[in-house]
mmCIF file of C-alpha atoms in Angstrom:
data_model
loop_
_atom_site.group_PDB
_atom_site.id
_atom_site.type_symbol
_atom_site.label_atom_id
_atom_site.label_comp_id
_atom_site.label_asym_id
_atom_site.label_seq_id
_atom_site.Cartn_x
_atom_site.Cartn_y
_atom_site.Cartn_z
ATOM 1 C CA MET A 695 -12.285 -18.070 -11.484
ATOM 2 C CA GLU A 696 -15.754 -19.064 -10.352
ATOM 3 C CA ALA A 697 -15.072 -18.314 -6.682
ATOM 4 C CA LEU A 698 -14.790 -14.605 -7.495
ATOM 5 C CA ALA A 699 -18.276 -14.616 -9.054
ATOM 6 C CA VAL A 700 -19.599 -13.101 -5.807
ATOM 7 C CA LEU A 701 -17.934 -9.890 -6.981
ATOM 8 C CA GLU A 702 -20.119 -8.691 -9.824
ATOM 9 C CA ASN A 703 -17.838 -5.883 -11.005
ATOM 10 C CA SER A 704 -14.727 -7.018 -12.905
ATOM 11 C CA GLU A 705 -12.733 -4.120 -11.416
ATOM 12 C CA ARG A 706 -13.601 -5.348 -7.905
ATOM 13 C CA LYS A 707 -12.530 -8.861 -8.904
ATOM 14 C CA LEU A 708 -9.167 -7.540 -10.056
ATOM 15 C CA GLU A 709 -8.851 -5.442 -6.901
ATOM 16 C CA PHE A 710 -9.588 -8.507 -4.738
ATOM 17 C CA PHE A 711 -7.116 -10.586 -6.754
ATOM 18 C CA LYS A 712 -4.375 -7.949 -6.297
ATOM 19 C CA LYS A 713 -5.077 -7.592 -2.569
ATOM 20 C CA CYS A 714 -4.845 -11.381 -2.091
ATOM 21 C CA LEU A 715 -1.564 -11.505 -4.008
ATOM 22 C CA ASP A 716 -0.241 -8.637 -1.875
ATOM 23 C CA ILE A 717 -1.065 -10.633 1.257
ATOM 24 C CA ILE A 718 0.609 -13.756 -0.155
ATOM 25 C CA SER A 719 3.698 -12.009 -1.496
ATOM 26 C CA ASP A 720 4.195 -10.005 1.719
ATOM 27 C CA GLY A 721 4.359 -13.216 3.717
ATOM 28 C CA TYR A 722 0.889 -12.709 5.186
ATOM 29 C CA SER A 723 1.853 -9.492 6.990
ATOM 30 C CA SER A 724 -1.620 -8.188 6.142
ATOM 31 C CA SER A 725 -4.433 -10.065 7.747
ATOM 32 C CA TYR A 726 -7.532 -11.880 6.643
ATOM 33 C CA THR A 727 -9.534 -9.359 8.696
ATOM 34 C CA ASP A 728 -8.174 -6.528 6.536
ATOM 35 C CA LEU A 729 -9.312 -8.396 3.453
ATOM 36 C CA CYS A 730 -12.825 -8.807 4.905
ATOM 37 C CA LYS A 731 -12.972 -5.087 5.746
ATOM 38 C CA SER A 732 -11.882 -4.143 2.224
ATOM 39 C CA PHE A 733 -14.639 -6.274 0.676
ATOM 40 C CA PRO A 734 -17.711 -5.970 2.936
ATOM 41 C CA GLU A 735 -19.984 -7.160 0.118
ATOM 42 C CA ILE A 736 -18.543 -10.675 0.527
ATOM 43 C CA ASP A 737 -19.412 -12.697 3.626
ATOM 44 C CA PRO A 738 -16.294 -13.796 5.615
ATOM 45 C CA GLY A 739 -16.641 -17.473 4.689
ATOM 46 C CA SER A 740 -16.701 -16.629 1.001
ATOM 47 C CA VAL A 741 -13.692 -14.336 1.439
ATOM 48 C CA MET A 742 -11.686 -17.300 2.705
ATOM 49 C CA ILE A 743 -12.851 -19.511 -0.176
ATOM 50 C CA CYS A 744 -11.970 -16.778 -2.682
ATOM 51 C CA PHE A 745 -8.569 -16.221 -1.044
ATOM 52 C CA ASP A 746 -7.818 -19.960 -1.219
ATOM 53 C CA THR A 747 -8.796 -19.925 -4.894
ATOM 54 C CA VAL A 748 -6.449 -17.020 -5.616
ATOM 55 C CA PHE A 749 -3.680 -18.795 -3.689
ATOM 56 C CA LYS A 750 -4.140 -21.971 -5.771
ATOM 57 C CA VAL A 751 -4.200 -19.964 -9.008
ATOM 58 C CA ALA A 752 -0.974 -18.214 -7.977
ATOM 59 C CA GLN A 753 0.630 -21.509 -6.956
ATOM 60 C CA ASN A 754 -0.319 -23.130 -10.268
ATOM 61 C CA PHE A 755 0.939 -20.096 -12.170
ATOM 62 C CA VAL A 756 4.412 -20.041 -10.582
ATOM 63 C CA THR A 757 4.793 -23.818 -10.949
ATOM 64 C CA GLY A 758 3.807 -23.648 -14.632
ATOM 65 C CA GLN A 759 0.505 -25.488 -14.187
ATOM 66 C CA SER A 760 -1.864 -22.584 -14.749
ATOM 67 C CA ARG A 761 -5.001 -22.934 -16.738
ATOM 68 C CA ASP A 762 -6.279 -20.324 -19.134
ATOM 69 C CA LEU A 763 -6.321 -17.027 -17.303
ATOM 70 C CA ASP A 764 -7.458 -13.585 -18.264
ATOM 71 C CA GLU A 765 -4.483 -11.523 -19.526
ATOM 72 C CA THR A 766 -5.035 -8.935 -16.790
ATOM 73 C CA PHE A 767 -4.664 -11.595 -14.103
ATOM 74 C CA LYS A 768 -1.560 -12.973 -15.849
ATOM 75 C CA LYS A 769 0.064 -9.527 -15.808
ATOM 76 C CA VAL A 770 -0.601 -9.166 -12.084
ATOM 77 C CA LEU A 771 0.771 -12.655 -11.423
ATOM 78 C CA ASN A 772 3.871 -11.963 -13.507
ATOM 79 C CA SER A 773 4.565 -8.793 -11.549
ATOM 80 C CA LYS A 774 4.500 -10.703 -8.262
ATOM 81 C CA SER A 775 5.775 -14.135 -9.320
ATOM 82 C CA THR A 776 9.157 -13.827 -7.552
ATOM 83 C CA GLU A 777 7.551 -12.864 -4.242
ATOM 84 C CA ILE A 778 4.912 -15.581 -4.572
ATOM 85 C CA GLN A 779 7.560 -18.223 -5.301
ATOM 86 C CA GLN A 780 9.522 -17.139 -2.229
ATOM 87 C CA CYS A 781 6.381 -17.272 -0.086
ATOM 88 C CA LEU A 782 5.575 -20.778 -1.349
ATOM 89 C CA LYS A 783 9.143 -21.904 -0.580
ATOM 90 C CA ASP A 784 8.922 -20.411 2.910
ATOM 91 C CA ARG A 785 5.592 -22.156 3.547
ATOM 92 C CA PHE A 786 6.997 -25.477 2.341
ATOM 93 C CA LEU A 787 10.105 -25.147 4.511
ATOM 94 C CA CYS A 788 8.010 -24.158 7.522
ATOM 95 C CA ILE A 789 5.803 -27.236 7.128
ATOM 96 C CA HIS A 790 8.795 -29.464 6.444
ATOM 97 C CA GLU A 791 10.605 -28.296 9.591
ATOM 98 C CA ARG A 792 7.582 -29.024 11.803
ATOM 99 C CA LEU A 793 7.394 -32.777 11.125
ATOM 100 C CA LEU A 794 9.482 -34.599 13.729
ATOM 101 C CA ASN A 795 8.383 -38.209 13.379
ATOM 102 C CA PHE A 796 6.028 -40.412 11.420
ATOM 103 C CA ASP A 797 4.545 -43.795 12.381
ATOM 104 C CA TRP A 798 1.968 -46.148 10.887
ATOM 105 C CA LYS A 799 0.073 -49.313 11.762
ATOM 106 C CA ALA A 800 -2.318 -51.571 9.876
ATOM 107 C CA ASN A 801 -5.578 -52.939 11.276
ATOM 108 C CA LEU A 802 -8.166 -55.349 9.963
ATOM 109 C CA ILE A 803 -11.816 -54.857 10.927
ATOM 110 C CA LEU A 804 -13.153 -58.165 12.250
ATOM 111 C CA GLU A 805 -16.356 -56.862 13.853
ATOM 112 C CA SER A 806 -18.732 -54.185 12.668
ATOM 113 C CA ASN A 807 -22.394 -53.328 12.629
ATOM 114 C CA LEU A 808 -22.051 -53.015 8.843
ATOM 115 C CA ILE A 809 -21.219 -56.103 6.797
ATOM 116 C CA SER A 810 -19.518 -53.943 4.171
ATOM 117 C CA ASN A 811 -16.876 -52.941 6.747
ATOM 118 C CA LEU A 812 -15.882 -56.514 7.672
ATOM 119 C CA ASN A 813 -12.367 -57.563 6.735
ATOM 120 C CA GLU A 814 -11.560 -54.048 5.581
ATOM 121 C CA PRO A 815 -7.931 -53.142 6.139
ATOM 122 C CA LEU A 816 -7.314 -49.743 7.740
ATOM 123 C CA VAL A 817 -4.068 -47.850 8.141
ATOM 124 C CA THR A 818 -3.450 -45.451 10.990
ATOM 125 C CA LEU A 819 -0.881 -42.751 10.286
ATOM 126 C CA SER A 820 0.583 -40.683 13.117
ATOM 127 C CA PHE A 821 2.562 -37.498 12.547
ATOM 128 C CA ASP A 822 4.494 -35.973 15.444
ATOM 129 C CA VAL A 823 4.986 -32.264 14.861
ATOM 130 C CA ARG A 824 7.303 -29.721 16.459
ATOM 131 C CA ASN A 825 4.851 -28.281 18.991
ATOM 132 C CA HIS A 826 4.516 -31.802 20.468
ATOM 133 C CA ASP A 827 1.146 -32.460 18.913
ATOM 134 C CA THR A 828 0.330 -35.725 17.225
ATOM 135 C CA VAL A 829 -1.908 -35.723 14.182
ATOM 136 C CA THR A 830 -3.535 -39.100 13.572
ATOM 137 C CA VAL A 831 -5.314 -40.129 10.383
ATOM 138 C CA GLU A 832 -7.111 -43.422 9.818
ATOM 139 C CA CYS A 833 -7.952 -44.417 6.259
ATOM 140 C CA ASN A 834 -8.943 -47.370 4.134
ATOM 141 C CA GLU A 835 -7.000 -48.535 1.070
ATOM 142 C CA GLU A 836 -8.747 -46.177 -1.353
ATOM 143 C CA GLU A 837 -8.250 -43.149 0.904
ATOM 144 C CA LEU A 838 -4.608 -44.098 1.479
ATOM 145 C CA ASP A 839 -3.995 -44.324 -2.271
ATOM 146 C CA PHE A 840 -5.536 -40.873 -2.708
ATOM 147 C CA LEU A 841 -3.445 -39.455 0.144
ATOM 148 C CA ILE A 842 -0.252 -40.898 -1.341
ATOM 149 C CA GLN A 843 -1.091 -39.431 -4.773
ATOM 150 C CA GLU A 844 -1.705 -36.006 -3.247
ATOM 151 C CA LEU A 845 1.527 -36.167 -1.220
ATOM 152 C CA GLU A 846 3.467 -37.136 -4.352
ATOM 153 C CA LYS A 847 1.960 -34.146 -6.185
ATOM 154 C CA ALA A 848 2.889 -31.875 -3.282
ATOM 155 C CA LYS A 849 6.423 -33.286 -3.204
ATOM 156 C CA PHE A 850 6.830 -32.741 -6.950
ATOM 157 C CA GLU A 851 5.541 -29.143 -6.682
ATOM 158 C CA ALA A 852 7.784 -28.433 -3.697
ATOM 159 C CA GLN A 853 10.822 -29.808 -5.490
ATOM 160 C CA SER A 854 10.036 -27.757 -8.591
ATOM 161 C CA MET A 855 9.743 -24.616 -6.449
ATOM 162 C CA LEU A 856 13.004 -25.279 -4.616
ATOM 163 C CA SER A 857 15.006 -25.921 -7.768
#
């Protein structure tokens, strides 16, 4: 895990890894601030990057998609896999319950200061979420294809966690 390279000592890396898994498996009852205080040698931005890395490693591990991991990390993940799976399910259900409506529209660029943008189709996606906010995303064909692929991966992972 390259993101943990900021921690030179392997014991500190393992300690950070365990602390992150504790936060994840406890449903985030501990805070990011506590993590920063526990590891003052890492700047706060790097702490967040490292935490996200640990979260992705844990997610890949419980969904059976993990890469080669150190045996020590595998043991820690195995000891917390049930709690991590439950946390991932809870996060998925929380996100799923927030989406109220979805809308889309297609546009074609007819005028632009860049010739490369002319006649480029764009799709605007609007997501209405529970707290009455609307999230709008505009993307070209390539970006839309990428978004669809990522959503399909997320759907597959969510279904595998819920089954």
